[in-house]
């Protein structure tokens, strides 16, 4: 005689549990896959956001540099204009001094004593020498400025 096994009800119960566990495993895998996909999308979004911000900062920096370069160019032009204006005024002043000197020499040549005239002529010669020195100094400074600007 054989012993009777009670296999009837327990096998379907085990199959049912296995089927439920497989279903649970399958849904957990799908959920895990969805969460991983969502996390990868969020990561890509964050990377793109930072890349966009980086590019914006680069553009802002480039604009700031351009603005500073334009400002520097503008200031350099103002300096050159001021130097030319100063040279023009210096020439005008020299011409006026020459004209006034000639006018006074003509008017007062016969009216003043020789010693005073000699003293005035000496003063004029001294002033001419000083003007020549200042012109040479201005020329040297202009050359230095031009050389400095050329190096930049």
mmCIF file with all atom_site columns, C-alpha atoms in Angstrom:
data_model
loop_
_atom_site.group_PDB
_atom_site.id
_atom_site.type_symbol
_atom_site.label_atom_id
_atom_site.label_alt_id
_atom_site.label_comp_id
_atom_site.label_asym_id
_atom_site.label_entity_id
_atom_site.label_seq_id
_atom_site.pdbx_PDB_ins_code
_atom_site.Cartn_x
_atom_site.Cartn_y
_atom_site.Cartn_z
_atom_site.occupancy
_atom_site.B_iso_or_equiv
_atom_site.pdbx_formal_charge
_atom_site.auth_seq_id
_atom_site.auth_comp_id
_atom_site.auth_asym_id
_atom_site.auth_atom_id
_atom_site.pdbx_PDB_model_num
ATOM 1   C CA . UNK A 1 1   ? 0.000  0.000   0.000   1.00 0.00 ? 1   UNK A CA 1
ATOM 2   C CA . UNK A 1 2   ? 1.120  3.372   -0.775  1.00 0.00 ? 2   UNK A CA 1
ATOM 3   C CA . UNK A 1 3   ? 0.944  6.327   1.458   1.00 0.00 ? 3   UNK A CA 1
ATOM 4   C CA . UNK A 1 4   ? -1.391 8.965   0.239   1.00 0.00 ? 4   UNK A CA 1
ATOM 5   C CA . UNK A 1 5   ? 0.027  12.325  -0.409  1.00 0.00 ? 5   UNK A CA 1
ATOM 6   C CA . UNK A 1 6   ? -1.953 15.379  -0.038  1.00 0.00 ? 6   UNK A CA 1
ATOM 7   C CA . UNK A 1 7   ? -0.730 17.147  -3.176  1.00 0.00 ? 7   UNK A CA 1
ATOM 8   C CA . UNK A 1 8   ? -3.988 18.497  -4.392  1.00 0.00 ? 8   UNK A CA 1
ATOM 9   C CA . UNK A 1 9   ? -4.607 21.732  -2.577  1.00 0.00 ? 9   UNK A CA 1
ATOM 10  C CA . UNK A 1 10  ? -0.986 22.749  -1.755  1.00 0.00 ? 10  UNK A CA 1
ATOM 11  C CA . UNK A 1 11  ? 0.398  22.839  -5.331  1.00 0.00 ? 11  UNK A CA 1
ATOM 12  C CA . UNK A 1 12  ? -2.149 25.267  -6.631  1.00 0.00 ? 12  UNK A CA 1
ATOM 13  C CA . UNK A 1 13  ? -1.573 27.379  -3.523  1.00 0.00 ? 13  UNK A CA 1
ATOM 14  C CA . UNK A 1 14  ? 2.206  27.430  -4.122  1.00 0.00 ? 14  UNK A CA 1
ATOM 15  C CA . UNK A 1 15  ? 1.711  28.221  -7.797  1.00 0.00 ? 15  UNK A CA 1
ATOM 16  C CA . UNK A 1 16  ? -0.575 31.049  -6.811  1.00 0.00 ? 16  UNK A CA 1
ATOM 17  C CA . UNK A 1 17  ? 2.072  32.469  -4.400  1.00 0.00 ? 17  UNK A CA 1
ATOM 18  C CA . UNK A 1 18  ? 4.808  32.059  -7.044  1.00 0.00 ? 18  UNK A CA 1
ATOM 19  C CA . UNK A 1 19  ? 2.624  33.797  -9.630  1.00 0.00 ? 19  UNK A CA 1
ATOM 20  C CA . UNK A 1 20  ? 1.909  36.656  -7.201  1.00 0.00 ? 20  UNK A CA 1
ATOM 21  C CA . UNK A 1 21  ? 5.607  36.992  -6.386  1.00 0.00 ? 21  UNK A CA 1
ATOM 22  C CA . UNK A 1 22  ? 6.514  37.009  -10.092 1.00 0.00 ? 22  UNK A CA 1
ATOM 23  C CA . UNK A 1 23  ? 3.888  39.685  -10.681 1.00 0.00 ? 23  UNK A CA 1
ATOM 24  C CA . UNK A 1 24  ? 5.279  41.717  -7.774  1.00 0.00 ? 24  UNK A CA 1
ATOM 25  C CA . UNK A 1 25  ? 8.845  41.276  -9.080  1.00 0.00 ? 25  UNK A CA 1
ATOM 26  C CA . UNK A 1 26  ? 7.747  42.338  -12.546 1.00 0.00 ? 26  UNK A CA 1
ATOM 27  C CA . UNK A 1 27  ? 5.977  45.449  -11.257 1.00 0.00 ? 27  UNK A CA 1
ATOM 28  C CA . UNK A 1 28  ? 8.926  46.345  -9.038  1.00 0.00 ? 28  UNK A CA 1
ATOM 29  C CA . UNK A 1 29  ? 11.264 46.003  -12.031 1.00 0.00 ? 29  UNK A CA 1
ATOM 30  C CA . UNK A 1 30  ? 8.989  48.255  -14.108 1.00 0.00 ? 30  UNK A CA 1
ATOM 31  C CA . UNK A 1 31  ? 8.758  50.781  -11.269 1.00 0.00 ? 31  UNK A CA 1
ATOM 32  C CA . UNK A 1 32  ? 12.530 50.680  -10.830 1.00 0.00 ? 32  UNK A CA 1
ATOM 33  C CA . UNK A 1 33  ? 12.985 51.183  -14.567 1.00 0.00 ? 33  UNK A CA 1
ATOM 34  C CA . UNK A 1 34  ? 10.538 54.140  -14.556 1.00 0.00 ? 34  UNK A CA 1
ATOM 35  C CA . UNK A 1 35  ? 12.289 55.716  -11.561 1.00 0.00 ? 35  UNK A CA 1
ATOM 36  C CA . UNK A 1 36  ? 15.706 55.262  -13.173 1.00 0.00 ? 36  UNK A CA 1
ATOM 37  C CA . UNK A 1 37  ? 14.416 56.835  -16.406 1.00 0.00 ? 37  UNK A CA 1
ATOM 38  C CA . UNK A 1 38  ? 12.907 59.733  -14.448 1.00 0.00 ? 38  UNK A CA 1
ATOM 39  C CA . UNK A 1 39  ? 16.169 60.205  -12.523 1.00 0.00 ? 39  UNK A CA 1
ATOM 40  C CA . UNK A 1 40  ? 18.158 60.200  -15.777 1.00 0.00 ? 40  UNK A CA 1
ATOM 41  C CA . UNK A 1 41  ? 15.772 62.795  -17.244 1.00 0.00 ? 41  UNK A CA 1
ATOM 42  C CA . UNK A 1 42  ? 16.138 64.983  -14.148 1.00 0.00 ? 42  UNK A CA 1
ATOM 43  C CA . UNK A 1 43  ? 19.920 64.621  -14.365 1.00 0.00 ? 43  UNK A CA 1
ATOM 44  C CA . UNK A 1 44  ? 19.858 65.627  -18.052 1.00 0.00 ? 44  UNK A CA 1
ATOM 45  C CA . UNK A 1 45  ? 17.609 68.589  -17.199 1.00 0.00 ? 45  UNK A CA 1
ATOM 46  C CA . UNK A 1 46  ? 20.009 69.733  -14.459 1.00 0.00 ? 46  UNK A CA 1
ATOM 47  C CA . UNK A 1 47  ? 23.015 69.290  -16.770 1.00 0.00 ? 47  UNK A CA 1
ATOM 48  C CA . UNK A 1 48  ? 21.253 71.282  -19.499 1.00 0.00 ? 48  UNK A CA 1
ATOM 49  C CA . UNK A 1 49  ? 20.275 73.994  -17.008 1.00 0.00 ? 49  UNK A CA 1
ATOM 50  C CA . UNK A 1 50  ? 23.868 74.362  -15.821 1.00 0.00 ? 50  UNK A CA 1
ATOM 51  C CA . UNK A 1 51  ? 25.140 74.369  -19.407 1.00 0.00 ? 51  UNK A CA 1
ATOM 52  C CA . UNK A 1 52  ? 22.616 77.094  -20.298 1.00 0.00 ? 52  UNK A CA 1
ATOM 53  C CA . UNK A 1 53  ? 23.674 79.134  -17.271 1.00 0.00 ? 53  UNK A CA 1
ATOM 54  C CA . UNK A 1 54  ? 27.337 78.648  -18.191 1.00 0.00 ? 54  UNK A CA 1
ATOM 55  C CA . UNK A 1 55  ? 26.695 79.847  -21.743 1.00 0.00 ? 55  UNK A CA 1
ATOM 56  C CA . UNK A 1 56  ? 24.737 82.848  -20.420 1.00 0.00 ? 56  UNK A CA 1
ATOM 57  C CA . UNK A 1 57  ? 27.622 83.741  -18.094 1.00 0.00 ? 57  UNK A CA 1
ATOM 58  C CA . UNK A 1 58  ? 30.059 83.466  -21.001 1.00 0.00 ? 58  UNK A CA 1
ATOM 59  C CA . UNK A 1 59  ? 27.852 85.763  -23.114 1.00 0.00 ? 59  UNK A CA 1
ATOM 60  C CA . UNK A 1 60  ? 27.501 88.244  -20.235 1.00 0.00 ? 60  UNK A CA 1
ATOM 61  C CA . UNK A 1 61  ? 31.262 88.187  -19.693 1.00 0.00 ? 61  UNK A CA 1
ATOM 62  C CA . UNK A 1 62  ? 31.928 88.736  -23.402 1.00 0.00 ? 62  UNK A CA 1
ATOM 63  C CA . UNK A 1 63  ? 29.526 91.704  -23.406 1.00 0.00 ? 63  UNK A CA 1
ATOM 64  C CA . UNK A 1 64  ? 31.210 93.176  -20.318 1.00 0.00 ? 64  UNK A CA 1
ATOM 65  C CA . UNK A 1 65  ? 34.651 92.792  -21.899 1.00 0.00 ? 65  UNK A CA 1
ATOM 66  C CA . UNK A 1 66  ? 33.415 94.433  -25.123 1.00 0.00 ? 66  UNK A CA 1
ATOM 67  C CA . UNK A 1 67  ? 31.910 97.313  -23.128 1.00 0.00 ? 67  UNK A CA 1
ATOM 68  C CA . UNK A 1 68  ? 35.204 97.819  -21.271 1.00 0.00 ? 68  UNK A CA 1
ATOM 69  C CA . UNK A 1 69  ? 37.157 97.717  -24.526 1.00 0.00 ? 69  UNK A CA 1
ATOM 70  C CA . UNK A 1 70  ? 34.794 100.283 -26.043 1.00 0.00 ? 70  UNK A CA 1
ATOM 71  C CA . UNK A 1 71  ? 35.139 102.479 -22.966 1.00 0.00 ? 71  UNK A CA 1
ATOM 72  C CA . UNK A 1 72  ? 38.934 102.209 -23.130 1.00 0.00 ? 72  UNK A CA 1
ATOM 73  C CA . UNK A 1 73  ? 38.899 103.110 -26.832 1.00 0.00 ? 73  UNK A CA 1
ATOM 74  C CA . UNK A 1 74  ? 36.622 106.067 -26.099 1.00 0.00 ? 74  UNK A CA 1
ATOM 75  C CA . UNK A 1 75  ? 38.892 107.310 -23.304 1.00 0.00 ? 75  UNK A CA 1
ATOM 76  C CA . UNK A 1 76  ? 41.961 106.898 -25.516 1.00 0.00 ? 76  UNK A CA 1
ATOM 77  C CA . UNK A 1 77  ? 40.265 108.945 -28.229 1.00 0.00 ? 77  UNK A CA 1
ATOM 78  C CA . UNK A 1 78  ? 39.398 111.615 -25.671 1.00 0.00 ? 78  UNK A CA 1
ATOM 79  C CA . UNK A 1 79  ? 43.035 111.745 -24.525 1.00 0.00 ? 79  UNK A CA 1
ATOM 80  C CA . UNK A 1 80  ? 44.284 112.069 -28.120 1.00 0.00 ? 80  UNK A CA 1
ATOM 81  C CA . UNK A 1 81  ? 41.708 114.788 -28.823 1.00 0.00 ? 81  UNK A CA 1
ATOM 82  C CA . UNK A 1 82  ? 42.743 116.622 -25.633 1.00 0.00 ? 82  UNK A CA 1
ATOM 83  C CA . UNK A 1 83  ? 46.412 116.417 -26.576 1.00 0.00 ? 83  UNK A CA 1
ATOM 84  C CA . UNK A 1 84  ? 45.751 117.798 -30.041 1.00 0.00 ? 84  UNK A CA 1
ATOM 85  C CA . UNK A 1 85  ? 43.614 120.580 -28.595 1.00 0.00 ? 85  UNK A CA 1
ATOM 86  C CA . UNK A 1 86  ? 46.378 121.422 -26.121 1.00 0.00 ? 86  UNK A CA 1
ATOM 87  C CA . UNK A 1 87  ? 48.982 121.530 -28.901 1.00 0.00 ? 87  UNK A CA 1
ATOM 88  C CA . UNK A 1 88  ? 46.698 123.804 -30.912 1.00 0.00 ? 88  UNK A CA 1
ATOM 89  C CA . UNK A 1 89  ? 46.242 126.133 -27.921 1.00 0.00 ? 89  UNK A CA 1
ATOM 90  C CA . UNK A 1 90  ? 50.004 126.179 -27.322 1.00 0.00 ? 90  UNK A CA 1
ATOM 91  C CA . UNK A 1 91  ? 50.606 127.159 -30.943 1.00 0.00 ? 91  UNK A CA 1
ATOM 92  C CA . UNK A 1 92  ? 47.976 129.876 -30.702 1.00 0.00 ? 92  UNK A CA 1
ATOM 93  C CA . UNK A 1 93  ? 49.604 131.200 -27.545 1.00 0.00 ? 93  UNK A CA 1
ATOM 94  C CA . UNK A 1 94  ? 53.034 131.237 -29.218 1.00 0.00 ? 94  UNK A CA 1
ATOM 95  C CA . UNK A 1 95  ? 51.635 133.089 -32.216 1.00 0.00 ? 95  UNK A CA 1
ATOM 96  C CA . UNK A 1 96  ? 49.944 135.612 -29.927 1.00 0.00 ? 96  UNK A CA 1
ATOM 97  C CA . UNK A 1 97  ? 53.161 136.133 -27.952 1.00 0.00 ? 97  UNK A CA 1
ATOM 98  C CA . UNK A 1 98  ? 55.122 136.643 -31.162 1.00 0.00 ? 98  UNK A CA 1
ATOM 99  C CA . UNK A 1 99  ? 52.546 139.098 -32.494 1.00 0.00 ? 99  UNK A CA 1
ATOM 100 C CA . UNK A 1 100 ? 52.396 141.040 -29.220 1.00 0.00 ? 100 UNK A CA 1
ATOM 101 C CA . UNK A 1 101 ? 56.185 141.132 -28.952 1.00 0.00 ? 101 UNK A CA 1
ATOM 102 C CA . UNK A 1 102 ? 56.520 142.491 -32.471 1.00 0.00 ? 102 UNK A CA 1
ATOM 103 C CA . UNK A 1 103 ? 53.778 145.030 -31.835 1.00 0.00 ? 103 UNK A CA 1
ATOM 104 C CA . UNK A 1 104 ? 55.412 146.268 -28.639 1.00 0.00 ? 104 UNK A CA 1
ATOM 105 C CA . UNK A 1 105 ? 58.864 146.326 -30.196 1.00 0.00 ? 105 UNK A CA 1
ATOM 106 C CA . UNK A 1 106 ? 57.526 148.491 -32.991 1.00 0.00 ? 106 UNK A CA 1
ATOM 107 C CA . UNK A 1 107 ? 55.654 150.867 -30.646 1.00 0.00 ? 107 UNK A CA 1
ATOM 108 C CA . UNK A 1 108 ? 58.241 151.220 -27.925 1.00 0.00 ? 108 UNK A CA 1
ATOM 109 C CA . UNK A 1 109 ? 61.482 150.922 -29.845 1.00 0.00 ? 109 UNK A CA 1
ATOM 110 C CA . UNK A 1 110 ? 62.096 154.610 -29.844 1.00 0.00 ? 110 UNK A CA 1
ATOM 111 C CA . UNK A 1 111 ? 60.429 155.376 -26.506 1.00 0.00 ? 111 UNK A CA 1
ATOM 112 C CA . UNK A 1 112 ? 62.456 153.339 -24.032 1.00 0.00 ? 112 UNK A CA 1
ATOM 113 C CA . UNK A 1 113 ? 66.021 153.675 -22.831 1.00 0.00 ? 113 UNK A CA 1
ATOM 114 C CA . UNK A 1 114 ? 68.563 151.330 -24.386 1.00 0.00 ? 114 UNK A CA 1
ATOM 115 C CA . UNK A 1 115 ? 69.314 149.604 -21.049 1.00 0.00 ? 115 UNK A CA 1
ATOM 116 C CA . UNK A 1 116 ? 65.653 148.790 -20.495 1.00 0.00 ? 116 UNK A CA 1
ATOM 117 C CA . UNK A 1 117 ? 65.275 147.642 -24.081 1.00 0.00 ? 117 UNK A CA 1
ATOM 118 C CA . UNK A 1 118 ? 68.344 145.395 -23.668 1.00 0.00 ? 118 UNK A CA 1
ATOM 119 C CA . UNK A 1 119 ? 66.895 143.971 -20.452 1.00 0.00 ? 119 UNK A CA 1
ATOM 120 C CA . UNK A 1 120 ? 63.590 143.263 -22.219 1.00 0.00 ? 120 UNK A CA 1
ATOM 121 C CA . UNK A 1 121 ? 65.362 141.675 -25.182 1.00 0.00 ? 121 UNK A CA 1
ATOM 122 C CA . UNK A 1 122 ? 67.331 139.473 -22.772 1.00 0.00 ? 122 UNK A CA 1
ATOM 123 C CA . UNK A 1 123 ? 64.067 138.479 -21.083 1.00 0.00 ? 123 UNK A CA 1
ATOM 124 C CA . UNK A 1 124 ? 62.553 137.704 -24.464 1.00 0.00 ? 124 UNK A CA 1
ATOM 125 C CA . UNK A 1 125 ? 65.568 135.591 -25.439 1.00 0.00 ? 125 UNK A CA 1
ATOM 126 C CA . UNK A 1 126 ? 65.316 133.728 -22.142 1.00 0.00 ? 126 UNK A CA 1
ATOM 127 C CA . UNK A 1 127 ? 61.600 133.120 -22.719 1.00 0.00 ? 127 UNK A CA 1
ATOM 128 C CA . UNK A 1 128 ? 62.306 131.873 -26.248 1.00 0.00 ? 128 UNK A CA 1
ATOM 129 C CA . UNK A 1 129 ? 64.838 129.434 -24.843 1.00 0.00 ? 129 UNK A CA 1
ATOM 130 C CA . UNK A 1 130 ? 62.329 128.210 -22.284 1.00 0.00 ? 130 UNK A CA 1
ATOM 131 C CA . UNK A 1 131 ? 59.657 127.810 -24.990 1.00 0.00 ? 131 UNK A CA 1
ATOM 132 C CA . UNK A 1 132 ? 62.078 125.805 -27.149 1.00 0.00 ? 132 UNK A CA 1
ATOM 133 C CA . UNK A 1 133 ? 62.929 123.583 -24.175 1.00 0.00 ? 133 UNK A CA 1
ATOM 134 C CA . UNK A 1 134 ? 59.225 123.036 -23.400 1.00 0.00 ? 134 UNK A CA 1
ATOM 135 C CA . UNK A 1 135 ? 58.511 122.224 -27.059 1.00 0.00 ? 135 UNK A CA 1
ATOM 136 C CA . UNK A 1 136 ? 61.276 119.620 -27.067 1.00 0.00 ? 136 UNK A CA 1
ATOM 137 C CA . UNK A 1 137 ? 59.988 118.173 -23.783 1.00 0.00 ? 137 UNK A CA 1
ATOM 138 C CA . UNK A 1 138 ? 56.427 118.006 -25.157 1.00 0.00 ? 138 UNK A CA 1
ATOM 139 C CA . UNK A 1 139 ? 57.714 116.250 -28.259 1.00 0.00 ? 139 UNK A CA 1
ATOM 140 C CA . UNK A 1 140 ? 59.587 113.677 -26.163 1.00 0.00 ? 140 UNK A CA 1
ATOM 141 C CA . UNK A 1 141 ? 56.526 113.079 -23.983 1.00 0.00 ? 141 UNK A CA 1
ATOM 142 C CA . UNK A 1 142 ? 54.363 112.701 -27.096 1.00 0.00 ? 142 UNK A CA 1
ATOM 143 C CA . UNK A 1 143 ? 56.778 110.095 -28.475 1.00 0.00 ? 143 UNK A CA 1
ATOM 144 C CA . UNK A 1 144 ? 56.721 108.217 -25.166 1.00 0.00 ? 144 UNK A CA 1
ATOM 145 C CA . UNK A 1 145 ? 52.918 108.276 -25.159 1.00 0.00 ? 145 UNK A CA 1
ATOM 146 C CA . UNK A 1 146 ? 52.779 107.036 -28.744 1.00 0.00 ? 146 UNK A CA 1
ATOM 147 C CA . UNK A 1 147 ? 55.243 104.241 -27.912 1.00 0.00 ? 147 UNK A CA 1
ATOM 148 C CA . UNK A 1 148 ? 53.246 103.302 -24.800 1.00 0.00 ? 148 UNK A CA 1
ATOM 149 C CA . UNK A 1 149 ? 49.992 103.222 -26.771 1.00 0.00 ? 149 UNK A CA 1
ATOM 150 C CA . UNK A 1 150 ? 51.647 101.149 -29.480 1.00 0.00 ? 150 UNK A CA 1
ATOM 151 C CA . UNK A 1 151 ? 52.649 98.486  -26.963 1.00 0.00 ? 151 UNK A CA 1
ATOM 152 C CA . UNK A 1 152 ? 49.094 97.999  -25.765 1.00 0.00 ? 152 UNK A CA 1
#
